[in-house]
Structure formats: structure tokens, C-alpha cells
CSV table of C-alpha atoms and ligand atoms in Angstrom, one decimal:
chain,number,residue,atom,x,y,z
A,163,UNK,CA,-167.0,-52.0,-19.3
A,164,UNK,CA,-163.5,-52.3,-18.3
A,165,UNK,CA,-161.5,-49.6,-16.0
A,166,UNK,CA,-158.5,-49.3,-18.4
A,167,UNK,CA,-157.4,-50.5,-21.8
A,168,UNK,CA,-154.4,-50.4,-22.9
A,169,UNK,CA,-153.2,-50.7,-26.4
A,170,UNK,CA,-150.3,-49.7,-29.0
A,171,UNK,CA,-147.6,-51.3,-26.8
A,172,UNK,CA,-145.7,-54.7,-27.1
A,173,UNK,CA,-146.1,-56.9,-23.6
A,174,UNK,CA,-143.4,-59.4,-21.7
A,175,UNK,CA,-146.2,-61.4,-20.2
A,176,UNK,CA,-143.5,-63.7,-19.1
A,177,UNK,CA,-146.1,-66.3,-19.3
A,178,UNK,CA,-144.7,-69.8,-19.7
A,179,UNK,CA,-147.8,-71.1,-21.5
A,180,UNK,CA,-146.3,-68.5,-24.7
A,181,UNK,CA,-144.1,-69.6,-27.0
A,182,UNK,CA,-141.0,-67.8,-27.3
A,183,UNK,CA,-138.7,-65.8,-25.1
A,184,UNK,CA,-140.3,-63.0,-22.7
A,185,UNK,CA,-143.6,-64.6,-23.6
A,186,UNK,CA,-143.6,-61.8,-26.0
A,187,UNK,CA,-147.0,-60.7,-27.1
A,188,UNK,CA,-146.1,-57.3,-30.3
A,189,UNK,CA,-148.8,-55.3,-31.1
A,190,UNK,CA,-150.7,-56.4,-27.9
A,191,UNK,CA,-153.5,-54.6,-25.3
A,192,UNK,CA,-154.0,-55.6,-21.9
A,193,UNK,CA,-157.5,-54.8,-20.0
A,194,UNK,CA,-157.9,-53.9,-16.3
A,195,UNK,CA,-161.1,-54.1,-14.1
A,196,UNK,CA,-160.8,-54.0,-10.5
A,197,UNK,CA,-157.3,-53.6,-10.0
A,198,UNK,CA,-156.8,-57.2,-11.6
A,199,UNK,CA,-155.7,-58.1,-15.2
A,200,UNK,CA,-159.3,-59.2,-16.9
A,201,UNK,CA,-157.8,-60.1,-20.7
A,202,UNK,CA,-154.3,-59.9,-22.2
A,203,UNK,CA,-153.6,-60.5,-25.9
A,204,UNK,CA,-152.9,-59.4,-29.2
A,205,UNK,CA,-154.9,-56.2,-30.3
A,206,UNK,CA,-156.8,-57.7,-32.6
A,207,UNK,CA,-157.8,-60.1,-30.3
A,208,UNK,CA,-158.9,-57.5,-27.7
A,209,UNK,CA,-160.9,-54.9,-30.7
A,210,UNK,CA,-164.3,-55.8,-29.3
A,211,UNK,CA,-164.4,-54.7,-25.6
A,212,UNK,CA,-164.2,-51.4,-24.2
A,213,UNK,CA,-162.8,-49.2,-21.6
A,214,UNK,CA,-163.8,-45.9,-19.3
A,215,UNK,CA,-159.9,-45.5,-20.2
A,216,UNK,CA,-158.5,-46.4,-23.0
A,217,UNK,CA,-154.3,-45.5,-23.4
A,218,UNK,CA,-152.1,-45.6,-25.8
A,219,UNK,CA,-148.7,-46.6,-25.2
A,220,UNK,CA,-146.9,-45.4,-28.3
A,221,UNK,CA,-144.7,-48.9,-28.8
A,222,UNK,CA,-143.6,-48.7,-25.5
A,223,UNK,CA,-143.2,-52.7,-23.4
A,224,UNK,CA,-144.9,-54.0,-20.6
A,225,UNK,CA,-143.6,-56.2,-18.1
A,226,UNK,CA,-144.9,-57.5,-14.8
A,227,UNK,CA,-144.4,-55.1,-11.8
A,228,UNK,CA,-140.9,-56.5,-10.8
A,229,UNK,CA,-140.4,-58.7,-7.7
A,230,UNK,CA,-137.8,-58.2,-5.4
A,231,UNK,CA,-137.9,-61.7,-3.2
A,232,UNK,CA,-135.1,-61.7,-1.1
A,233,UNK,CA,-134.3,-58.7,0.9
A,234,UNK,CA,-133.0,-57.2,4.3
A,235,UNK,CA,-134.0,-53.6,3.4
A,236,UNK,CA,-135.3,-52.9,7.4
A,237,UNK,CA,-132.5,-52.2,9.1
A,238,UNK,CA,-130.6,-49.1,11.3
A,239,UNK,CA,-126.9,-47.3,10.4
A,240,UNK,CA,-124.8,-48.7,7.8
A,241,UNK,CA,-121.1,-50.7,7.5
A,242,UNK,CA,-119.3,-48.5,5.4
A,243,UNK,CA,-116.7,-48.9,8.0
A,244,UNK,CA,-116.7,-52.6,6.8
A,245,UNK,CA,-116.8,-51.7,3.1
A,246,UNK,CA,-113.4,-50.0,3.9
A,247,UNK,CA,-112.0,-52.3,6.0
A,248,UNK,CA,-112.5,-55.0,3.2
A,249,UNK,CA,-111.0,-53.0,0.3
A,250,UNK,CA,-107.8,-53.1,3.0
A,251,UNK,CA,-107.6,-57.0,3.0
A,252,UNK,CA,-110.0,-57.6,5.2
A,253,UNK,CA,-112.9,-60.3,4.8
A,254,UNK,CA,-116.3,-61.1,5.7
A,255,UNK,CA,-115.5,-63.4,7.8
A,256,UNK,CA,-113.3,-62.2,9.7
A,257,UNK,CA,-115.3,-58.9,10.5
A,258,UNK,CA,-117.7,-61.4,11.7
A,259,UNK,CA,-115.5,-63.1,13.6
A,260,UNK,CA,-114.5,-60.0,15.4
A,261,UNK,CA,-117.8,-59.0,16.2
A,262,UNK,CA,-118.7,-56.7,13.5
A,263,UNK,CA,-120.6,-57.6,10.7
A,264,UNK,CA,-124.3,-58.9,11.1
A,265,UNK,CA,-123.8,-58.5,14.7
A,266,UNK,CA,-122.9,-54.5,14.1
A,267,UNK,CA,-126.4,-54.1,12.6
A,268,UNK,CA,-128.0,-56.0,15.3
A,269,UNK,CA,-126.9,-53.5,17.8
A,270,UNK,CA,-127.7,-50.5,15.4
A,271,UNK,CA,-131.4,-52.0,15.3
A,272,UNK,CA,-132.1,-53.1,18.7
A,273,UNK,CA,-131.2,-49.4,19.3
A,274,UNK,CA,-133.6,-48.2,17.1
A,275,UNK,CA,-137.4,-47.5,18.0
A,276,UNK,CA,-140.0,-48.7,15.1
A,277,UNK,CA,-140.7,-45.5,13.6
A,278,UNK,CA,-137.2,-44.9,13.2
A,279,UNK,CA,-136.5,-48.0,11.6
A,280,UNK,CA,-139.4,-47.5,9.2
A,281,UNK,CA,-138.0,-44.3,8.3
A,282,UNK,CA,-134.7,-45.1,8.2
A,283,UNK,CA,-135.9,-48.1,5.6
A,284,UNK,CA,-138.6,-46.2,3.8
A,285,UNK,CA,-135.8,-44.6,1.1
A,286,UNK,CA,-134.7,-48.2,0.5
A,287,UNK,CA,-137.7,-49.3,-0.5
A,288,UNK,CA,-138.7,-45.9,-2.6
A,289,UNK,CA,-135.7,-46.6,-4.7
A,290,UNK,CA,-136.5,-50.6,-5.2
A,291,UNK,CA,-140.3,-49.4,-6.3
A,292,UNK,CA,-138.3,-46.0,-8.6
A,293,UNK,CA,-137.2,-49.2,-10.1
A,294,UNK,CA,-139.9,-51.0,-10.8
A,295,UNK,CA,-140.8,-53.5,-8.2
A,296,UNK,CA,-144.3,-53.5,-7.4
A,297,UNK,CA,-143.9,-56.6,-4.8
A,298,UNK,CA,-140.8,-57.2,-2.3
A,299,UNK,CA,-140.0,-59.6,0.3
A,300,UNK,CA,-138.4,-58.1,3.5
A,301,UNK,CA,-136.6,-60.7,6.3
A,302,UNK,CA,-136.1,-60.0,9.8
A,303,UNK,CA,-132.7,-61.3,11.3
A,304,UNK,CA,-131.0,-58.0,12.6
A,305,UNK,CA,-133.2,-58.5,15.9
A,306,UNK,CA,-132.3,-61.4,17.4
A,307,UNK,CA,-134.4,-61.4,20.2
A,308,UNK,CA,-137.8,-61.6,20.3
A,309,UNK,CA,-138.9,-58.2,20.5
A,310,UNK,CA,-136.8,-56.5,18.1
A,311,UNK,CA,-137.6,-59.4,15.3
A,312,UNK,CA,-141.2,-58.8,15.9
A,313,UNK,CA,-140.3,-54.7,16.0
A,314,UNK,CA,-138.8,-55.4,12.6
A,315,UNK,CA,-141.4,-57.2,11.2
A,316,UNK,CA,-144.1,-54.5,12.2
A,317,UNK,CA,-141.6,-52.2,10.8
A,318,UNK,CA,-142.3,-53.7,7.2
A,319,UNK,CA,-145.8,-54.1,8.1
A,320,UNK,CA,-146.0,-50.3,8.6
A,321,UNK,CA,-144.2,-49.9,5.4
A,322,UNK,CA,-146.3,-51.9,3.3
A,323,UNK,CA,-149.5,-50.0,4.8
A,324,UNK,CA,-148.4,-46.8,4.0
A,325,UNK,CA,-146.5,-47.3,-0.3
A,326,UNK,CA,-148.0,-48.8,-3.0
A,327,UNK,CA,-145.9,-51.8,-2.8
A,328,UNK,CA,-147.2,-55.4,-1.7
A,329,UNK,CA,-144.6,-56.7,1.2
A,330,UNK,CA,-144.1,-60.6,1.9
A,331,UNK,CA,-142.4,-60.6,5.4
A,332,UNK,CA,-139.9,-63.2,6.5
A,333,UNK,CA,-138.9,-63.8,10.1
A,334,UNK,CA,-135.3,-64.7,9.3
A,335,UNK,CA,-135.0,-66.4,13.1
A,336,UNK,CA,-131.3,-67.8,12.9
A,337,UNK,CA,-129.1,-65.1,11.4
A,338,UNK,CA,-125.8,-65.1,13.5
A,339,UNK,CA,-125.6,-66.2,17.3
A,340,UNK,CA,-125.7,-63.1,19.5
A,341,UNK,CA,-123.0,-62.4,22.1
A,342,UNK,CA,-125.1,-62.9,25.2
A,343,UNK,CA,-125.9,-66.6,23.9
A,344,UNK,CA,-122.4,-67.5,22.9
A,345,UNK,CA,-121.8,-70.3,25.1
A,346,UNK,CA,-125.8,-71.8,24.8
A,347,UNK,CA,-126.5,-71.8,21.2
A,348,UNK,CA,-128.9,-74.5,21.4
A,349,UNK,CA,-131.0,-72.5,23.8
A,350,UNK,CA,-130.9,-69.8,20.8
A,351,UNK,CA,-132.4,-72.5,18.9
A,352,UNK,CA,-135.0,-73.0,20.9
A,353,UNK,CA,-135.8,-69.3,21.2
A,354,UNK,CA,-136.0,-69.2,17.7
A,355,UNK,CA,-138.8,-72.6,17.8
A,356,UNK,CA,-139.9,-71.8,21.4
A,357,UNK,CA,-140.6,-67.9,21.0
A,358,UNK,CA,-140.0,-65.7,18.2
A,359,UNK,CA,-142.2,-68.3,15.4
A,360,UNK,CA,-145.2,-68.5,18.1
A,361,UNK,CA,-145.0,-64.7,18.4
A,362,UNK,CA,-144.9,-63.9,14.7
A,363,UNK,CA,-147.4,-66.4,14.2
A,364,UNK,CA,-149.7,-64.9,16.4
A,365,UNK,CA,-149.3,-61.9,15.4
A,366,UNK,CA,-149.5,-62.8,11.7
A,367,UNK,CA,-146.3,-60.9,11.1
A,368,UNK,CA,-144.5,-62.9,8.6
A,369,UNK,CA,-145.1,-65.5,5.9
A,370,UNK,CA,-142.2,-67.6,6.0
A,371,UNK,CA,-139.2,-68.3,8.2
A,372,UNK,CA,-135.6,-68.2,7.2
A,373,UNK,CA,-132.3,-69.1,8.1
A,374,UNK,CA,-128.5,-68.5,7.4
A,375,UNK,CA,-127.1,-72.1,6.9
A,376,UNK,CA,-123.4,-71.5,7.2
A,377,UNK,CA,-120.3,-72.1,8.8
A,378,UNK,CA,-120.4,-68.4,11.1
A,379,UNK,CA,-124.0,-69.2,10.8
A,380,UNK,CA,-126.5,-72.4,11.1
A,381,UNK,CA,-125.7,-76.0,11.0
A,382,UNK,CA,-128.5,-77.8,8.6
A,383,UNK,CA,-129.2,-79.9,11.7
A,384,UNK,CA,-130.5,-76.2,13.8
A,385,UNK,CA,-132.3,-75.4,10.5
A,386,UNK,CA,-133.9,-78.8,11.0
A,387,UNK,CA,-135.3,-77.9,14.2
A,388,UNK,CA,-136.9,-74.5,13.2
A,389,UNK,CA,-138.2,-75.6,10.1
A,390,UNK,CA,-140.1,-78.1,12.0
A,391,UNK,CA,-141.5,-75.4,14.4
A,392,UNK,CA,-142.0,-73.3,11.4
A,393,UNK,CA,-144.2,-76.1,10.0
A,394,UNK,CA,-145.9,-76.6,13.2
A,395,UNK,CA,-147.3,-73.0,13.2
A,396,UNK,CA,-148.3,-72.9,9.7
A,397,UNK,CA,-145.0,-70.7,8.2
A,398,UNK,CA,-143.8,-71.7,4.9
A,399,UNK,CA,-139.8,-71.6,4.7
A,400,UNK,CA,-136.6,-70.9,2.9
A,401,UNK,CA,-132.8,-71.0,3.5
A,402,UNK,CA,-129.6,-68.8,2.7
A,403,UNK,CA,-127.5,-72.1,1.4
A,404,UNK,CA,-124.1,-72.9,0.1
A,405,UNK,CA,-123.0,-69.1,0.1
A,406,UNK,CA,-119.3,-69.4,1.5
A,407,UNK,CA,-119.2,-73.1,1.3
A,408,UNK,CA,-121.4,-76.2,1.3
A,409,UNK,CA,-123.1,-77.5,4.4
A,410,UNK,CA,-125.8,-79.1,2.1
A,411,UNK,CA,-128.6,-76.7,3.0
A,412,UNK,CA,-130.4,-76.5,0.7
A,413,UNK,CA,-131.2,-80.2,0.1
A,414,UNK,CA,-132.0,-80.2,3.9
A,415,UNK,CA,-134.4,-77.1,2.4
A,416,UNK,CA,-135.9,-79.7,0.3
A,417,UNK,CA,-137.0,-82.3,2.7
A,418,UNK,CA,-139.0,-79.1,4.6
A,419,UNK,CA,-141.0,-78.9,1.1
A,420,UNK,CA,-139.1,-75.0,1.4
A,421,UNK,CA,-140.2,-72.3,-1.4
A,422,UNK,CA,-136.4,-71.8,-2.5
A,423,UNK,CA,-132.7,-71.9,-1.5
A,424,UNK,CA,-131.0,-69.0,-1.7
A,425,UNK,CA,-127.0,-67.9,-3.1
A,426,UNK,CA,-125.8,-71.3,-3.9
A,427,UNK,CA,-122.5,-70.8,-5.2
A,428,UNK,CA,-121.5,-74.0,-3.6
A,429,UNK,CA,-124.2,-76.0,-4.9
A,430,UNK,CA,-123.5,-79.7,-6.0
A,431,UNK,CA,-125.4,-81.7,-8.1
A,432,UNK,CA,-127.4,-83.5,-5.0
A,433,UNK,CA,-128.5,-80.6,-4.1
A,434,UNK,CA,-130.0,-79.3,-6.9
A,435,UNK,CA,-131.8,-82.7,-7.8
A,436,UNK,CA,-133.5,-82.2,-4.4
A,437,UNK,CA,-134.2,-78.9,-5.2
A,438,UNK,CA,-136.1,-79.7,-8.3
A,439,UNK,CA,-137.9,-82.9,-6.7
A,440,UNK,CA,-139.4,-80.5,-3.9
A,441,UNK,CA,-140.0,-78.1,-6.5
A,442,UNK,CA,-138.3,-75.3,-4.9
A,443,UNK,CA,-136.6,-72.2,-6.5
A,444,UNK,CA,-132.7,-71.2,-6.8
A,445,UNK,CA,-133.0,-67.6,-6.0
A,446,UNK,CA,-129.9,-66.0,-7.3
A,447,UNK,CA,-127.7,-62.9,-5.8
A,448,UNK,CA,-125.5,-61.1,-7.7
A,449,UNK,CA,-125.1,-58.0,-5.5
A,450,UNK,CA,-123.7,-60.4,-2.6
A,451,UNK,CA,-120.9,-62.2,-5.1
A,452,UNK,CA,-120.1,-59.1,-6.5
A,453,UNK,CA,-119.6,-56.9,-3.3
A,454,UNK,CA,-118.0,-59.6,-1.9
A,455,UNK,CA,-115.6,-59.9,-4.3
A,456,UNK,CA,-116.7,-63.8,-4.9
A,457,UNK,CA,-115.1,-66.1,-7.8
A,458,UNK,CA,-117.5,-68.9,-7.3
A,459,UNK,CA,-120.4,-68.6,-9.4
A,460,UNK,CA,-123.6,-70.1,-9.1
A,461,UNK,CA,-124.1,-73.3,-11.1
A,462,UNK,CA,-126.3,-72.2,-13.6
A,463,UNK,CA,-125.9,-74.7,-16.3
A,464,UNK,CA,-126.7,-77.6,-13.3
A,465,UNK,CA,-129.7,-75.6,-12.0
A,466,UNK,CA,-131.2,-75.5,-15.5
A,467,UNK,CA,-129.8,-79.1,-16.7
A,468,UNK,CA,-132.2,-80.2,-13.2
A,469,UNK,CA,-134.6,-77.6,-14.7
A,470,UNK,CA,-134.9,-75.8,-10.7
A,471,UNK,CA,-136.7,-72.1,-12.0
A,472,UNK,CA,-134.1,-69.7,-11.1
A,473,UNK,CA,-135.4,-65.9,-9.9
A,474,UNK,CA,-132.8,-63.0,-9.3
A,475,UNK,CA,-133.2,-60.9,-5.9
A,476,UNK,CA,-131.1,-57.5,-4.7
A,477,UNK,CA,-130.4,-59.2,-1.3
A,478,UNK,CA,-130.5,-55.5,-0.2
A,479,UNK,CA,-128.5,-55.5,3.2
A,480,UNK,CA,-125.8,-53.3,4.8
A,481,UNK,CA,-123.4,-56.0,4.9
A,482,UNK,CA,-122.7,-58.0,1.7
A,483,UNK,CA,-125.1,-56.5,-0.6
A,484,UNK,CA,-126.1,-52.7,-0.8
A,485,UNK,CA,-128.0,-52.7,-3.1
A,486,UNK,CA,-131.3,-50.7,-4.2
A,487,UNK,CA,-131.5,-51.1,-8.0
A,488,UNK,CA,-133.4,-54.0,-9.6
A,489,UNK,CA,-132.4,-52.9,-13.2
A,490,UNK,CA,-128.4,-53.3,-11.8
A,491,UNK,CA,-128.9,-56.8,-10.6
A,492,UNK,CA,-131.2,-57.6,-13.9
A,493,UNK,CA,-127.4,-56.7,-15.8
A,494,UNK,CA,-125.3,-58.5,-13.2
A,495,UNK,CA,-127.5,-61.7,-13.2
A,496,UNK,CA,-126.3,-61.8,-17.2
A,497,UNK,CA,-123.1,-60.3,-17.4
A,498,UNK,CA,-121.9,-62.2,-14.5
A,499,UNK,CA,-123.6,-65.2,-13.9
A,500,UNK,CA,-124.8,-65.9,-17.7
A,501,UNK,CA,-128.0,-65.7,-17.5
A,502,UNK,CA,-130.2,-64.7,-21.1
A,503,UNK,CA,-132.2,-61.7,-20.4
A,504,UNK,CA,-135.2,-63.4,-20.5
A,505,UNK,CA,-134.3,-65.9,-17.5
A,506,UNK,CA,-133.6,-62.7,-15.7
A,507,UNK,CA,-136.2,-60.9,-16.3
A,508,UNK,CA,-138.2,-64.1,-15.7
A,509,UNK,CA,-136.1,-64.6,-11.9
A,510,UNK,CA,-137.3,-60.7,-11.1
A,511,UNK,CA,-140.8,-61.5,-12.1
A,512,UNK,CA,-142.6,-65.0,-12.7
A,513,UNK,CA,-139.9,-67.3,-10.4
A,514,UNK,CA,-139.4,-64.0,-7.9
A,515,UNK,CA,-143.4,-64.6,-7.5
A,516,UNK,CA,-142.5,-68.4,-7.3
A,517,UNK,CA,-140.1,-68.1,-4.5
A,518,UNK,CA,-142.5,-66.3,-2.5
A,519,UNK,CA,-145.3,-68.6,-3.0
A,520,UNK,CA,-147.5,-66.1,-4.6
A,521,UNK,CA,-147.4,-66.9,-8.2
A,522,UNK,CA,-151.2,-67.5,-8.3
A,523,UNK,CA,-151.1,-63.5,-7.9
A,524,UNK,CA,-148.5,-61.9,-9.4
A,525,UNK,CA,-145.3,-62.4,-11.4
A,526,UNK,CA,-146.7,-62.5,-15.1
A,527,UNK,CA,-149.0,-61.0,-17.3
A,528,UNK,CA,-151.8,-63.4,-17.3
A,529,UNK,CA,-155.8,-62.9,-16.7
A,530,UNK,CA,-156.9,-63.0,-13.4
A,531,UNK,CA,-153.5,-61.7,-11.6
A,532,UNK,CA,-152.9,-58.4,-10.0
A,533,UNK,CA,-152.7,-55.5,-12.8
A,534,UNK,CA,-148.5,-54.5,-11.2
A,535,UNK,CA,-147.2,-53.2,-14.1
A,536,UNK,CA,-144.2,-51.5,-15.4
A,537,UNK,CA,-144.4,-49.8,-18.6
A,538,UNK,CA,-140.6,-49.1,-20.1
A,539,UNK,CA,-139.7,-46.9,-23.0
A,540,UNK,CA,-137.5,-49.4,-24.6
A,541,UNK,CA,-137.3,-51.2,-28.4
A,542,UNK,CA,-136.7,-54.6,-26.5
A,543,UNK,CA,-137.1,-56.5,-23.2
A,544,UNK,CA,-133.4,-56.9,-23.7
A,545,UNK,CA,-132.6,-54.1,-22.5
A,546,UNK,CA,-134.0,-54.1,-18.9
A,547,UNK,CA,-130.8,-56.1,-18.8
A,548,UNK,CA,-128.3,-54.6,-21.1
A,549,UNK,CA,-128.5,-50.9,-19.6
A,550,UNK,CA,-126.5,-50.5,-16.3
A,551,UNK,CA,-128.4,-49.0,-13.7
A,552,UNK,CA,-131.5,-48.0,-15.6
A,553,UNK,CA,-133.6,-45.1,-13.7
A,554,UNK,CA,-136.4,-47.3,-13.8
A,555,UNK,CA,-139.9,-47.6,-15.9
A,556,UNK,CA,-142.0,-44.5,-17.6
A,557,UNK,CA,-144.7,-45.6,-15.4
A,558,UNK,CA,-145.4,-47.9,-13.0
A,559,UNK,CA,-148.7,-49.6,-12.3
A,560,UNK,CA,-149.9,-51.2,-8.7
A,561,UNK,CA,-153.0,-53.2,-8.6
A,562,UNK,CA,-154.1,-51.2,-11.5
A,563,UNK,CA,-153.5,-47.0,-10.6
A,564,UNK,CA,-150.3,-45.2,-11.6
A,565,UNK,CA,-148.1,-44.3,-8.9
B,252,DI6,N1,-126.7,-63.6,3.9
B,252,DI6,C1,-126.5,-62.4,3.4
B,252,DI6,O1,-126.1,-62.1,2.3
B,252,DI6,C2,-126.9,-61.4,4.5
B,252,DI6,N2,-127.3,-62.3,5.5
B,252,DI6,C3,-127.2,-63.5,5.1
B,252,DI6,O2,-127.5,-64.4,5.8
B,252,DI6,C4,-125.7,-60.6,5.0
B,252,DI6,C5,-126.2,-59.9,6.2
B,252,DI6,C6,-125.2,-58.9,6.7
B,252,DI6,O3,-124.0,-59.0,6.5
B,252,DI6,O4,-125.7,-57.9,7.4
B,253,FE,FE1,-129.7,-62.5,2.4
């Protein structure tokens, strides 16, 4: 007998193998067992077997928990400051330039001991799960020495142990140069290859390694080098590519066999026929373009003419994307980069999954994944997308238990 049954609802499995948008299933149940999904289907289909719960859901829709796969949620103090500064003219670059910016965050962190990061995070991430997500990637990158990256990483570590949320952790190892290597920025390189992967390695502190491939960032030939050490220890990477402009990152990504490339508005077409080759995933930002005032849009209709899977992320980050609400970036990914709600609900769920390389797990409705669930009282998936700033789902389900 199965833990939980639950019936009278309609279910986005978001499950490829379905015909039709959302991978729409009316009039379906979905059985539980173990914290796992054991059978998902149309009612019918499920009459037979039986439950120690069995819940109706009064026409209510399931989705997949959603995925959050690209965020900087652990950091310490803010930039409003900034935020003003760039409603007076000012840009991102040139708050960079003049030391503020990433840098500004970087001292705010390295200031901060771990529990105070963690709770200085923890509301962050209580307002990405109010939402709905069930599973979120969190990058280092405000450290930028070894310590504090590794202090950040524990930080998410001790996050993840202690809310129902499953965390992929990122050392994001070439963010922006720090002042006290100004002059040596190949021996920040190496203390990216040379130190910080061993450490996190060792420690089995993140995943994947990331870095920010940009003009007031990385050159693709530094990302070269730590992509190489990332290999070397086992780490799976990713890149922030073709944000301000187009260094060709992320078909440098490609060659490393990377899980996705991230921003892209200055994608060209060479790029994103790498990107599909290698099988990687355009994960898209709204929350940065819009914050920072951008024109350039993603290329959308290139990304899905090469048929590269695209997933939608917060980017949650003091700088260039505050952002804590899934269901706002769901409406942004449509209303300003033209995506159909169901290849935006598909980026914050099934490709979100992708781009963290854990789509054996989670990311849709199928048997045999996690049960991370959200459960929305809405007439159709459309409208995770077309409400701005939805509260979040009636209930939310994590590895099967309501929290
Ligand atoms: N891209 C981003 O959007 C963030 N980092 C990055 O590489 C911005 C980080 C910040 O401004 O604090
Ligand atoms: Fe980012």
C-alpha cells in the first residue's frame, strides 16, 4: 500500500514523453511511497491501488516542486546604495570599476562569521521555497579567498541541513579580481585551480564550479584553466556568458562538456550550435536584464531554432538581480523575453533540473523521481505565468511531506 494518493486534481508532469503542452495529464492521481513518485496517470488508470492516505485535491494542478538553478542567495548587507546610484545615471560597470559592486559584497561577507551568513540568507531562501521551489542551486563567489568561499559554501550546506529544500552548491571560483591581487591576476587563477577546487573538493562542498566570463570579469582563456582543474577533481561546470557582451564563453563552456551557460544576451549563432552539440542548457535571467535596465534580449528564437533546452532562474544576488520570487520571473521569462508558459514553467522545473545535472531526480512528474510537489489553486498552468508575483502554491510537497 502506498503512503499517499492523490486524486481529483489535473497534473503539469512536464514530462517530455506526453504529448501536448505542460505534459498535461486532466483528471489525473499521482501515488507516493517513500518520499518518491511510484505511479503518475490518469485516474482511471490509477483506480486499482491504494493508499494509507488518499487526498483529494478539488481540481486543483500539480506541478513539479520548482527549481531555482542559478542563484547567489548567501551573501552579507545589501547595495541599495547602488540601486540608487543607478536610477541617477550610473551603471554597473562603472560601480564596478570604482570598486563597488561585486567587490562591495565581498567585503560585507568576508566580514561576516558563518552563522551570520546563514541567517542573514535563511529569509532569502524561505521566500524562494514560499514560492514554490523545492530544489535551488546556491554559488559561492562573494569570498574570494579560500576561506570565505569554502565559509560560504558551508553556509549553504548548513542551510540545506536545516529547510526542506534540496541545495546544489556551486563554487563560483572567478567572480571579480579582488583588490589585493590587482596587479597578479594570473596568480588568482591559480588560486582558484591551485586552492579553492582542491578544498571544496575535499570537503565535498560543492557540485560544480562557475565562473563570470566578462569583460570586468574572466577572459574564456582563465575559464579554460579552471575548468580544467575543475575536471581534474571531479566538479562538473558552468559559465555566466555573453551577459554585457560577447567574449564567446559559452562555446568555450561547450568544449568543457559544461551543464549550461548562463544570461546570453549576446549569444551568436556559433555559440549556441556548440551549446546544443555539448548538450548543455541556456539558463535564462530575467531579473538581471530587467534590474539592469537591459535592451538586449536573449535569443530565444536561435536557442530553440538549435533546439538548446532553455530553463529560467532568479539569479538572486544583491547586485544585478534582487530577486526572491519564482512566480515573478515565471511572468518576466514571457512577458519579456517571449517565452510560452509552458517553456517557462518547463525552464523552472524539467531544464532547471537539467542545468543542475539532476534530472534523473527531480524536475518532472514522472515515476521513480523525488515526490517535490507544488499543488496551485489555479484553472490552468498558464497562470503560474500570467499572475505577477503570485504568493506562491496552496501546498507544497518535499520528498513527499507537506511543509
Ligand atoms: N553575474 C551576475 O548577475 C551576478 N554575478 C555575475 O557574475 C552579479 C553579482 C553582483 O553584482 O553582486
Ligand atoms: Fe549570476
Amino acid at each position: 500500500m502506498w503512503d499517499r494518493l492523490l486524486i481529483d486534481c489535473h497534473i503539469a508532469t512536464m514530462d517530455l514523453s506526453l504529448p501536448g503542452a505542460f505534459g498535461a495529464i486532466e483528471n489525473g492521481a499521482i501515488g507516493i511511497q517513500d518520499g518518491r513518485i511510484v505511479r503518475v496517470g490518469r485516474r482511471t488508470e490509477l483506480a486499482g491501488y491504494q493508499a494509507k492516505s488518499v487526498e483529494k485535491l478539488g481540481g486543483a494542478w500539480v506541478t513539479p516542486g520548482l527549481v531555482d538553478c542559478h542563484t547567489h542567495l548567501v551573501f552579507a548587507g545589501n547595495r541599495a546604495n547602488e540601486f540608487e546610484a543607478r536610477l541617477e545615471g550610473a551603471t554597473y560597470e562603472e560601480i564596478a570599476a570604482a570598486g563597488g559592486g561585486i567587490l562591495s559584497t565581498v567585503k560585507a561577507t568576508r566580514a561576516a562569521d558563518e552563522a551570520a551568513l546563514v541567517e542573514a540568507s535563511r529569509p532569502r531562501l524561505q521566500a524562494l521555497m514560499a514560492g514554490g521551489v523545492t530544489t535551488v542551486e546556491i554559488k559561492s563567489g562573494y569570498g574570494l579567498d579560500v576561506d570565505t568561499e569554502l565559509k560560504m559554501l558551508r553556509a549553504a550546506k548548513a542551510l540545506g541541513d536545516t529547510e526542506q529544500v534540496r541545495i546544489a552548491r556551486t563554487l563560483l571560483a572567478l567572480h571579480a579580481l579582488p583588490p589585493e591581487f590587482a596587479e597578479r591576476r594570473h596568480e588568482f587563477v591559480e588560486l582558484a585551480t591551485g586552492a579553492m577546487i582542491p578544498a571544496a573538493a575535499r570537503e565535498g562542498l560543492a557540485s560544480a564550479v562557475d565562473a563570470f566570463c566578462e569583460g570586468i570579469g574572466f577572459s574564456a582563456d582563465e575559464v579554460d584553466a579552471l575548468f580544467e582543474a575543475a575536471a581534474a577533481h571531479g566538479l562538473r561546470v558552468k559559465l555566466h556568458a555573453e551577459q554585457l557582451s560577447n567574449l564567446h564563453g559559452a562555446a568555450r563552456a561547450a568544449e568543457h562538456h559544461a551543464l549550461s551557460a548562463d544570461h546570453l544576451e549576446h549569444l551568436d549563432e556559433a555559440g549556441a550550435a556548440a551549446m546544443a552539440e555539448a548538450g548543455m542548457v541556456a539558463v535564462l535571467l530575467p531579473g538581471a536584464f530587467y534590474a539592469l535596465k537591459e535592451t538586449r534580449k536573449p535569443p530565444v528564437d536561435l536557442l530553440r531554432r538549435h533546439q538548446v533546452p532553455m530553463a529560467v532562474a532568479t539569479d538572486c544576488n544583491p547586485g544585478t538581480s534582487p530577486v526572491t520570487s519564482p512566480s515573478l520571473m515565471l511572468s518576466m521569462a514571457c512577458t519579456l523575453f517571449g517565452l510560452t508558459p509552458d517553456e517557462a514553467l518547463a525552464g523552472m522545473t524539467r531544464e532547471a533540473a537539467r542545468a543542475l545535472g539532476l534530472e534523473d531526480e527531480i524536475g518532472t512528474i514522472t515515476a521513480g523521481k523525488a515526490a517535490d510537489l507544488c499543488v496551485w489553486r489555479v484553472e490552468r498552468p498558464a497562470e503560474l505565468c500570467y499572475w505577477i508575483g503570485l504568493p506562491g502554491p496552496e501546498t507544497r510537497i518535499f520528498g513527499g511531506v507537506d511543509t
